């Protein structure tokens, strides 16, 4: 067993322990004895604990794991595609686009479904894809996709999308609270249906990114080298955009806009297992899922019984990390004499 595989196994074990802890903690604690009885197939004897565990904590835990893993996988996809360590669903605009799609679906009162996917999920997917394509188009107006152009495009389009969402909230004030809950991000309303939807949509995105691991490795060598290896760059780029946006949309449809998980998790994973995507992706998913569970546990307990939106917690944790990465990237470019 290689060192990377060992670290992934350790990460999985750690994730399981964090998942168990997230089920036990909260405004109302669940006893370890009740959880043990559940593990051996027996429902907790206390009806209150049984309801909290089975109907609230477990679906919330599964939804949090899928959301965190999906955002981390999308972060791996976007960072690899743009060859940019600062790219992630929130910064690139995929999360904002998905939120805009959900806001439009809420305002319009859309109720249709397609292939078992509801209107809000489909709207999130379409919105995420559209915004990422616009950001990519603006960022690639020059001959190459630079860090500066990508970040500026993400900021500009993100501001525009936020303005549109704010306008929808102003014009349809009766729906403003529902839309605001999406913008802040929360797992409070999670149920088994939410967890299943996030698992299906986010799982498809994560699986698609995983199936492209070898192509992502080849793409990291540069356009010329990857083309010499037989990689169709145009088709590959759109495939990565689609898979990453799908994973993002599943996460946003389940929990709303949650930032920085897709930025932090891939960086931590890369420092542990290296850049090879066959091990980078599963490690990133484990770290992203663990981060989401920890952030949700903090959101539930820090000012209990009042609950913070988990998006606030991830933003507080992620903003300093993002600034550190940005300053480090600028110092490295300055040291190399790179002119943006």
mmCIF file of C-alpha atoms in Angstrom:
data_model
loop_
_atom_site.group_PDB
_atom_site.id
_atom_site.type_symbol
_atom_site.label_atom_id
_atom_site.label_comp_id
_atom_site.label_asym_id
_atom_site.label_seq_id
_atom_site.Cartn_x
_atom_site.Cartn_y
_atom_site.Cartn_z
ATOM 1 C CA UNK A 1 0.000 0.000 0.000
ATOM 2 C CA UNK A 2 1.493 3.320 -1.085
ATOM 3 C CA UNK A 3 1.749 6.322 1.200
ATOM 4 C CA UNK A 4 -0.967 8.144 -0.773
ATOM 5 C CA UNK A 5 -3.355 5.206 -0.425
ATOM 6 C CA UNK A 6 -2.612 4.985 3.294
ATOM 7 C CA UNK A 7 -3.385 8.649 3.738
ATOM 8 C CA UNK A 8 -6.667 8.278 1.853
ATOM 9 C CA UNK A 9 -7.636 5.364 4.129
ATOM 10 C CA UNK A 10 -6.784 7.475 7.179
ATOM 11 C CA UNK A 11 -8.864 10.320 5.743
ATOM 12 C CA UNK A 12 -11.836 7.991 5.240
ATOM 13 C CA UNK A 13 -11.582 6.744 8.822
ATOM 14 C CA UNK A 14 -11.342 10.331 10.051
ATOM 15 C CA UNK A 15 -14.378 11.276 7.983
ATOM 16 C CA UNK A 16 -16.395 8.434 9.529
ATOM 17 C CA UNK A 17 -15.455 9.588 13.038
ATOM 18 C CA UNK A 18 -16.369 13.191 12.216
ATOM 19 C CA UNK A 19 -19.681 12.006 10.741
ATOM 20 C CA UNK A 20 -20.494 10.124 13.944
ATOM 21 C CA UNK A 21 -19.598 13.171 16.048
ATOM 22 C CA UNK A 22 -21.802 15.399 13.872
ATOM 23 C CA UNK A 23 -24.758 13.097 14.551
ATOM 24 C CA UNK A 24 -24.220 13.284 18.294
ATOM 25 C CA UNK A 25 -23.684 17.027 18.761
ATOM 26 C CA UNK A 26 -26.179 19.844 18.497
ATOM 27 C CA UNK A 27 -28.622 21.864 20.568
ATOM 28 C CA UNK A 28 -29.995 18.499 21.757
ATOM 29 C CA UNK A 29 -27.280 15.913 22.312
ATOM 30 C CA UNK A 30 -27.714 12.270 21.340
ATOM 31 C CA UNK A 31 -26.303 9.743 23.787
ATOM 32 C CA UNK A 32 -23.636 7.343 22.616
ATOM 33 C CA UNK A 33 -25.749 4.428 23.840
ATOM 34 C CA UNK A 34 -28.624 5.462 21.567
ATOM 35 C CA UNK A 35 -26.273 5.780 18.612
ATOM 36 C CA UNK A 36 -24.735 2.381 19.366
ATOM 37 C CA UNK A 37 -28.164 0.778 19.355
ATOM 38 C CA UNK A 38 -28.826 2.387 15.964
ATOM 39 C CA UNK A 39 -25.560 1.005 14.578
ATOM 40 C CA UNK A 40 -26.572 -2.544 15.458
ATOM 41 C CA UNK A 41 -29.944 -2.118 13.778
ATOM 42 C CA UNK A 42 -32.074 -1.086 16.734
ATOM 43 C CA UNK A 43 -33.839 2.265 16.938
ATOM 44 C CA UNK A 44 -33.078 4.393 20.032
ATOM 45 C CA UNK A 45 -35.606 3.678 22.806
ATOM 46 C CA UNK A 46 -36.197 7.372 23.513
ATOM 47 C CA UNK A 47 -38.753 8.610 20.916
ATOM 48 C CA UNK A 48 -37.312 12.145 20.933
ATOM 49 C CA UNK A 49 -33.769 10.908 20.309
ATOM 50 C CA UNK A 50 -35.092 8.515 17.661
ATOM 51 C CA UNK A 51 -36.817 11.341 15.776
ATOM 52 C CA UNK A 52 -33.833 13.692 16.043
ATOM 53 C CA UNK A 53 -31.357 11.036 14.922
ATOM 54 C CA UNK A 54 -33.282 9.336 12.124
ATOM 55 C CA UNK A 55 -35.281 12.236 10.698
ATOM 56 C CA UNK A 56 -32.928 15.175 11.303
ATOM 57 C CA UNK A 57 -29.296 14.364 12.073
ATOM 58 C CA UNK A 58 -28.668 11.447 9.697
ATOM 59 C CA UNK A 59 -30.090 13.038 6.515
ATOM 60 C CA UNK A 60 -28.343 16.282 7.426
ATOM 61 C CA UNK A 61 -25.074 14.413 7.889
ATOM 62 C CA UNK A 62 -25.361 12.624 4.536
ATOM 63 C CA UNK A 63 -26.377 15.834 2.771
ATOM 64 C CA UNK A 64 -23.424 17.675 4.319
ATOM 65 C CA UNK A 65 -20.982 14.998 3.219
ATOM 66 C CA UNK A 66 -22.290 15.024 -0.345
ATOM 67 C CA UNK A 67 -22.336 18.820 -0.535
ATOM 68 C CA UNK A 68 -18.795 19.131 0.798
ATOM 69 C CA UNK A 69 -17.511 16.336 -1.434
ATOM 70 C CA UNK A 70 -19.237 17.774 -4.507
ATOM 71 C CA UNK A 71 -17.815 21.255 -3.949
ATOM 72 C CA UNK A 72 -14.341 19.815 -3.381
ATOM 73 C CA UNK A 73 -14.545 17.722 -6.557
ATOM 74 C CA UNK A 74 -15.737 20.769 -8.509
ATOM 75 C CA UNK A 75 -12.796 22.705 -7.092
ATOM 76 C CA UNK A 76 -10.397 20.042 -8.356
ATOM 77 C CA UNK A 77 -12.018 20.190 -11.778
ATOM 78 C CA UNK A 78 -11.941 23.974 -12.091
ATOM 79 C CA UNK A 79 -8.400 24.339 -10.712
ATOM 80 C CA UNK A 80 -7.136 21.698 -13.116
ATOM 81 C CA UNK A 81 -9.053 23.107 -16.085
ATOM 82 C CA UNK A 82 -7.849 26.681 -15.602
ATOM 83 C CA UNK A 83 -4.447 25.599 -14.256
ATOM 84 C CA UNK A 84 -5.202 28.116 -11.545
ATOM 85 C CA UNK A 85 -4.903 27.383 -7.798
ATOM 86 C CA UNK A 86 -7.419 30.121 -6.993
ATOM 87 C CA UNK A 87 -10.227 28.708 -9.132
ATOM 88 C CA UNK A 88 -13.183 27.202 -7.281
ATOM 89 C CA UNK A 89 -16.976 27.090 -7.732
ATOM 90 C CA UNK A 90 -17.631 30.173 -5.600
ATOM 91 C CA UNK A 91 -14.909 32.348 -7.153
ATOM 92 C CA UNK A 92 -15.522 31.193 -10.730
ATOM 93 C CA UNK A 93 -19.227 31.948 -10.405
ATOM 94 C CA UNK A 94 -20.666 28.435 -10.625
ATOM 95 C CA UNK A 95 -22.216 28.715 -7.166
ATOM 96 C CA UNK A 96 -23.667 32.165 -7.886
ATOM 97 C CA UNK A 97 -25.056 30.955 -11.211
ATOM 98 C CA UNK A 98 -26.699 27.996 -9.541
ATOM 99 C CA UNK A 99 -28.188 30.308 -6.911
ATOM 100 C CA UNK A 100 -29.546 32.574 -9.645
ATOM 101 C CA UNK A 101 -31.170 29.582 -11.321
ATOM 102 C CA UNK A 102 -32.764 28.545 -8.035
ATOM 103 C CA UNK A 103 -33.946 32.122 -7.386
ATOM 104 C CA UNK A 104 -35.598 32.291 -10.802
ATOM 105 C CA UNK A 105 -37.277 28.930 -10.193
ATOM 106 C CA UNK A 106 -38.567 30.113 -6.800
ATOM 107 C CA UNK A 107 -39.874 33.411 -8.151
ATOM 108 C CA UNK A 108 -41.502 31.762 -11.167
ATOM 109 C CA UNK A 109 -42.993 29.021 -8.994
ATOM 110 C CA UNK A 110 -41.691 26.284 -11.294
ATOM 111 C CA UNK A 111 -42.887 22.818 -10.253
ATOM 112 C CA UNK A 112 -41.944 20.529 -13.159
ATOM 113 C CA UNK A 113 -39.489 17.644 -13.010
ATOM 114 C CA UNK A 114 -37.290 15.846 -15.515
ATOM 115 C CA UNK A 115 -35.659 12.450 -14.955
ATOM 116 C CA UNK A 116 -36.644 12.676 -11.266
ATOM 117 C CA UNK A 117 -34.898 16.071 -10.933
ATOM 118 C CA UNK A 118 -37.018 18.942 -9.638
ATOM 119 C CA UNK A 119 -37.295 22.410 -11.124
ATOM 120 C CA UNK A 120 -34.910 24.011 -8.622
ATOM 121 C CA UNK A 121 -32.234 21.376 -9.270
ATOM 122 C CA UNK A 122 -32.519 21.728 -13.043
ATOM 123 C CA UNK A 123 -32.476 25.524 -12.735
ATOM 124 C CA UNK A 124 -29.346 25.314 -10.582
ATOM 125 C CA UNK A 125 -27.600 23.155 -13.195
ATOM 126 C CA UNK A 126 -28.518 25.484 -16.069
ATOM 127 C CA UNK A 127 -27.572 28.615 -14.107
ATOM 128 C CA UNK A 128 -24.228 27.161 -13.066
ATOM 129 C CA UNK A 129 -23.330 26.130 -16.608
ATOM 130 C CA UNK A 130 -24.341 29.481 -18.107
ATOM 131 C CA UNK A 131 -22.363 31.614 -15.650
ATOM 132 C CA UNK A 132 -19.222 29.465 -15.910
ATOM 133 C CA UNK A 133 -19.356 29.655 -19.703
ATOM 134 C CA UNK A 134 -19.646 33.436 -19.560
ATOM 135 C CA UNK A 135 -16.731 33.696 -17.115
ATOM 136 C CA UNK A 136 -14.654 31.371 -19.285
ATOM 137 C CA UNK A 137 -15.474 33.384 -22.405
ATOM 138 C CA UNK A 138 -14.484 36.689 -20.775
ATOM 139 C CA UNK A 139 -11.391 35.240 -19.131
ATOM 140 C CA UNK A 140 -10.172 33.771 -22.431
ATOM 141 C CA UNK A 141 -10.480 36.936 -24.512
ATOM 142 C CA UNK A 142 -6.696 37.027 -24.418
ATOM 143 C CA UNK A 143 -4.562 34.259 -25.841
ATOM 144 C CA UNK A 144 -4.410 32.395 -22.530
ATOM 145 C CA UNK A 145 -6.535 32.094 -19.420
ATOM 146 C CA UNK A 146 -4.521 34.002 -16.808
ATOM 147 C CA UNK A 147 -5.126 34.161 -13.093
ATOM 148 C CA UNK A 148 -5.871 37.877 -13.232
ATOM 149 C CA UNK A 149 -8.344 37.710 -16.121
ATOM 150 C CA UNK A 150 -10.155 34.754 -14.594
ATOM 151 C CA UNK A 151 -10.486 36.357 -11.175
ATOM 152 C CA UNK A 152 -11.638 39.662 -12.657
ATOM 153 C CA UNK A 153 -14.177 37.894 -14.857
ATOM 154 C CA UNK A 154 -15.453 35.947 -11.847
ATOM 155 C CA UNK A 155 -15.767 39.120 -9.748
ATOM 156 C CA UNK A 156 -17.548 41.051 -12.508
ATOM 157 C CA UNK A 157 -20.013 38.298 -13.440
ATOM 158 C CA UNK A 158 -20.518 37.395 -9.790
ATOM 159 C CA UNK A 159 -21.411 41.010 -9.015
ATOM 160 C CA UNK A 160 -23.842 41.074 -11.920
ATOM 161 C CA UNK A 161 -25.469 37.824 -10.831
ATOM 162 C CA UNK A 162 -25.757 39.061 -7.243
ATOM 163 C CA UNK A 163 -27.368 42.253 -8.513
ATOM 164 C CA UNK A 164 -29.931 40.251 -10.469
ATOM 165 C CA UNK A 165 -30.715 38.104 -7.455
ATOM 166 C CA UNK A 166 -31.036 41.235 -5.283
ATOM 167 C CA UNK A 167 -33.407 42.727 -7.851
ATOM 168 C CA UNK A 168 -35.532 39.587 -7.763
ATOM 169 C CA UNK A 169 -35.665 39.783 -3.973
ATOM 170 C CA UNK A 170 -36.723 43.439 -4.160
ATOM 171 C CA UNK A 171 -39.368 42.890 -6.804
ATOM 172 C CA UNK A 172 -40.733 39.708 -5.225
ATOM 173 C CA UNK A 173 -40.366 40.539 -1.558
ATOM 174 C CA UNK A 174 -42.707 37.733 -0.532
ATOM 175 C CA UNK A 175 -40.087 35.275 -1.800
ATOM 176 C CA UNK A 176 -37.115 37.230 -0.421
ATOM 177 C CA UNK A 177 -36.698 35.148 2.741
ATOM 178 C CA UNK A 178 -36.610 31.895 0.781
ATOM 179 C CA UNK A 179 -34.046 33.283 -1.676
ATOM 180 C CA UNK A 180 -31.957 34.756 1.159
ATOM 181 C CA UNK A 181 -31.764 31.353 2.821
ATOM 182 C CA UNK A 182 -30.249 29.991 -0.394
ATOM 183 C CA UNK A 183 -27.720 32.808 -0.595
ATOM 184 C CA UNK A 184 -26.480 32.266 2.967
ATOM 185 C CA UNK A 185 -26.267 28.485 2.620
ATOM 186 C CA UNK A 186 -27.631 26.101 5.214
ATOM 187 C CA UNK A 187 -28.225 22.427 5.874
ATOM 188 C CA UNK A 188 -31.032 23.152 8.354
ATOM 189 C CA UNK A 189 -33.803 22.029 6.015
ATOM 190 C CA UNK A 190 -32.105 18.820 4.930
ATOM 191 C CA UNK A 191 -34.185 15.652 4.782
ATOM 192 C CA UNK A 192 -33.819 12.284 3.098
ATOM 193 C CA UNK A 193 -35.163 13.678 -0.175
ATOM 194 C CA UNK A 194 -32.542 16.447 -0.104
ATOM 195 C CA UNK A 195 -29.759 14.000 0.664
ATOM 196 C CA UNK A 196 -30.893 11.689 -2.154
ATOM 197 C CA UNK A 197 -31.094 14.508 -4.690
ATOM 198 C CA UNK A 198 -27.671 15.840 -3.712
ATOM 199 C CA UNK A 199 -26.255 12.328 -3.851
ATOM 200 C CA UNK A 200 -27.612 11.665 -7.340
ATOM 201 C CA UNK A 201 -26.696 15.001 -8.960
ATOM 202 C CA UNK A 202 -23.483 15.624 -7.051
ATOM 203 C CA UNK A 203 -22.519 11.966 -7.368
ATOM 204 C CA UNK A 204 -22.825 12.117 -11.147
ATOM 205 C CA UNK A 205 -20.581 15.174 -11.219
ATOM 206 C CA UNK A 206 -17.982 13.600 -8.932
ATOM 207 C CA UNK A 207 -18.029 10.360 -10.920
ATOM 208 C CA UNK A 208 -17.609 12.203 -14.217
ATOM 209 C CA UNK A 209 -14.614 14.119 -12.870
ATOM 210 C CA UNK A 210 -13.134 10.907 -11.514
ATOM 211 C CA UNK A 211 -13.447 9.186 -14.883
ATOM 212 C CA UNK A 212 -11.378 11.995 -16.402
ATOM 213 C CA UNK A 213 -8.484 11.616 -13.933
ATOM 214 C CA UNK A 214 -5.992 10.403 -16.549
ATOM 215 C CA UNK A 215 -7.030 13.150 -18.978
ATOM 216 C CA UNK A 216 -6.640 15.742 -16.213
ATOM 217 C CA UNK A 217 -3.126 14.472 -15.565
ATOM 218 C CA UNK A 218 -2.321 14.781 -19.268
ATOM 219 C CA UNK A 219 -3.901 18.230 -19.472
ATOM 220 C CA UNK A 220 -1.706 19.457 -16.610
ATOM 221 C CA UNK A 221 1.333 18.950 -18.860
ATOM 222 C CA UNK A 222 0.192 21.782 -21.148
ATOM 223 C CA UNK A 223 -1.840 22.097 -24.328
ATOM 224 C CA UNK A 224 0.885 20.908 -26.682
ATOM 225 C CA UNK A 225 1.843 17.865 -24.625
ATOM 226 C CA UNK A 226 -1.756 16.861 -23.946
ATOM 227 C CA UNK A 227 -2.676 17.150 -27.623
ATOM 228 C CA UNK A 228 0.305 14.994 -28.545
ATOM 229 C CA UNK A 229 -1.140 12.368 -26.181
ATOM 230 C CA UNK A 230 -4.381 12.389 -28.161
ATOM 231 C CA UNK A 231 -6.482 14.639 -25.928
ATOM 232 C CA UNK A 232 -9.226 16.580 -27.702
ATOM 233 C CA UNK A 233 -8.873 19.860 -25.821
ATOM 234 C CA UNK A 234 -12.174 21.408 -26.878
ATOM 235 C CA UNK A 235 -14.262 18.386 -25.939
ATOM 236 C CA UNK A 236 -12.251 17.821 -22.758
ATOM 237 C CA UNK A 237 -12.636 21.391 -21.517
ATOM 238 C CA UNK A 238 -16.393 21.387 -21.988
ATOM 239 C CA UNK A 239 -16.598 17.982 -20.317
ATOM 240 C CA UNK A 240 -14.772 19.272 -17.240
ATOM 241 C CA UNK A 241 -16.940 22.397 -17.167
ATOM 242 C CA UNK A 242 -20.093 20.296 -17.400
ATOM 243 C CA UNK A 243 -19.031 17.796 -14.734
ATOM 244 C CA UNK A 244 -17.795 20.458 -12.310
ATOM 245 C CA UNK A 245 -20.885 22.599 -12.823
ATOM 246 C CA UNK A 246 -23.101 19.544 -12.285
ATOM 247 C CA UNK A 247 -21.389 18.783 -8.983
ATOM 248 C CA UNK A 248 -21.715 22.435 -7.955
ATOM 249 C CA UNK A 249 -25.373 22.578 -8.934
ATOM 250 C CA UNK A 250 -26.198 19.494 -6.877
ATOM 251 C CA UNK A 251 -24.531 21.061 -3.845
ATOM 252 C CA UNK A 252 -26.240 24.449 -4.277
ATOM 253 C CA UNK A 253 -29.644 22.876 -4.886
ATOM 254 C CA UNK A 254 -29.280 20.984 -1.594
ATOM 255 C CA UNK A 255 -27.754 23.636 0.642
ATOM 256 C CA UNK A 256 -27.577 27.000 -1.109
ATOM 257 C CA UNK A 257 -24.411 28.973 -1.807
ATOM 258 C CA UNK A 258 -21.475 27.767 0.292
ATOM 259 C CA UNK A 259 -18.086 29.199 -0.543
ATOM 260 C CA UNK A 260 -14.446 28.243 -0.191
ATOM 261 C CA UNK A 261 -14.834 24.505 0.433
ATOM 262 C CA UNK A 262 -13.890 23.937 -3.201
ATOM 263 C CA UNK A 263 -10.846 26.139 -2.711
ATOM 264 C CA UNK A 264 -9.441 24.813 0.546
ATOM 265 C CA UNK A 265 -10.043 21.061 0.180
ATOM 266 C CA UNK A 266 -8.059 20.533 -3.080
ATOM 267 C CA UNK A 267 -5.103 22.510 -1.710
ATOM 268 C CA UNK A 268 -4.976 20.502 1.499
ATOM 269 C CA UNK A 269 -5.348 17.267 -0.482
ATOM 270 C CA UNK A 270 -2.608 18.263 -2.931
ATOM 271 C CA UNK A 271 -0.217 18.894 -0.046
ATOM 272 C CA UNK A 272 -0.968 15.408 1.327
ATOM 273 C CA UNK A 273 -1.065 13.151 -1.744
ATOM 274 C CA UNK A 274 0.389 15.199 -4.595
ATOM 275 C CA UNK A 275 -1.088 16.293 -7.931
ATOM 276 C CA UNK A 276 -2.034 12.917 -9.450
ATOM 277 C CA UNK A 277 -5.794 13.141 -9.871
ATOM 278 C CA UNK A 278 -6.517 9.466 -9.181
ATOM 279 C CA UNK A 279 -5.569 10.098 -5.540
ATOM 280 C CA UNK A 280 -6.099 13.861 -5.410
ATOM 281 C CA UNK A 281 -9.824 13.640 -6.139
ATOM 282 C CA UNK A 282 -10.819 11.089 -3.446
ATOM 283 C CA UNK A 283 -8.668 12.863 -0.867
ATOM 284 C CA UNK A 284 -10.258 16.205 -1.790
ATOM 285 C CA UNK A 285 -13.743 14.700 -1.502
ATOM 286 C CA UNK A 286 -12.956 13.317 1.966
ATOM 287 C CA UNK A 287 -11.518 16.637 3.157
ATOM 288 C CA UNK A 288 -14.399 18.617 1.658
ATOM 289 C CA UNK A 289 -16.978 16.352 3.297
ATOM 290 C CA UNK A 290 -15.179 16.599 6.651
ATOM 291 C CA UNK A 291 -14.937 20.387 6.361
ATOM 292 C CA UNK A 292 -18.644 20.678 5.698
ATOM 293 C CA UNK A 293 -19.544 18.477 8.672
ATOM 294 C CA UNK A 294 -17.246 20.453 10.974
ATOM 295 C CA UNK A 295 -18.589 23.800 9.727
ATOM 296 C CA UNK A 296 -22.162 22.572 10.156
ATOM 297 C CA UNK A 297 -21.423 21.359 13.684
ATOM 298 C CA UNK A 298 -20.001 24.808 14.528
ATOM 299 C CA UNK A 299 -23.033 26.496 12.974
ATOM 300 C CA UNK A 300 -25.379 24.352 15.075
ATOM 301 C CA UNK A 301 -23.603 24.709 18.407
ATOM 302 C CA UNK A 302 -21.714 28.010 18.617
ATOM 303 C CA UNK A 303 -24.791 30.051 19.598
ATOM 304 C CA UNK A 304 -27.251 27.205 20.266
ATOM 305 C CA UNK A 305 -30.206 26.999 20.226
ATOM 306 C CA UNK A 306 -29.934 29.634 17.469
ATOM 307 C CA UNK A 307 -28.325 28.217 14.340
ATOM 308 C CA UNK A 308 -25.926 30.075 12.056
ATOM 309 C CA UNK A 309 -26.069 29.519 8.277
ATOM 310 C CA UNK A 310 -23.174 27.218 7.461
ATOM 311 C CA UNK A 311 -22.183 29.481 4.557
ATOM 312 C CA UNK A 312 -21.198 32.149 7.085
ATOM 313 C CA UNK A 313 -18.896 29.721 8.877
ATOM 314 C CA UNK A 314 -17.174 28.551 5.680
ATOM 315 C CA UNK A 315 -16.741 32.173 4.546
ATOM 316 C CA UNK A 316 -15.113 33.132 7.848
ATOM 317 C CA UNK A 317 -12.744 30.177 7.543
ATOM 318 C CA UNK A 318 -12.159 30.509 3.807
ATOM 319 C CA UNK A 319 -11.509 34.217 3.262
ATOM 320 C CA UNK A 320 -8.138 34.280 5.091
ATOM 321 C CA UNK A 321 -7.095 31.121 3.256
ATOM 322 C CA UNK A 322 -8.014 32.659 -0.116
ATOM 323 C CA UNK A 323 -6.075 35.857 0.642
ATOM 324 C CA UNK A 324 -3.041 33.830 1.684
ATOM 325 C CA UNK A 325 -3.153 31.901 -1.597
ATOM 326 C CA UNK A 326 -3.572 35.105 -3.600
ATOM 327 C CA UNK A 327 -0.616 36.834 -1.928
ATOM 328 C CA UNK A 328 1.538 33.724 -2.271
ATOM 329 C CA UNK A 329 0.683 33.506 -5.968
ATOM 330 C CA UNK A 330 1.568 37.168 -6.474
ATOM 331 C CA UNK A 331 4.903 36.772 -4.683
ATOM 332 C CA UNK A 332 5.717 33.720 -6.775
ATOM 333 C CA UNK A 333 4.869 35.547 -10.009
ATOM 334 C CA UNK A 334 6.937 38.528 -8.928
ATOM 335 C CA UNK A 335 9.873 36.273 -8.107
ATOM 336 C CA UNK A 336 9.654 34.679 -11.543
ATOM 337 C CA UNK A 337 9.354 38.024 -13.253
ATOM 338 C CA UNK A 338 5.865 37.223 -14.596
ATOM 339 C CA UNK A 339 3.896 40.159 -15.951
ATOM 340 C CA UNK A 340 0.122 39.664 -15.952
#
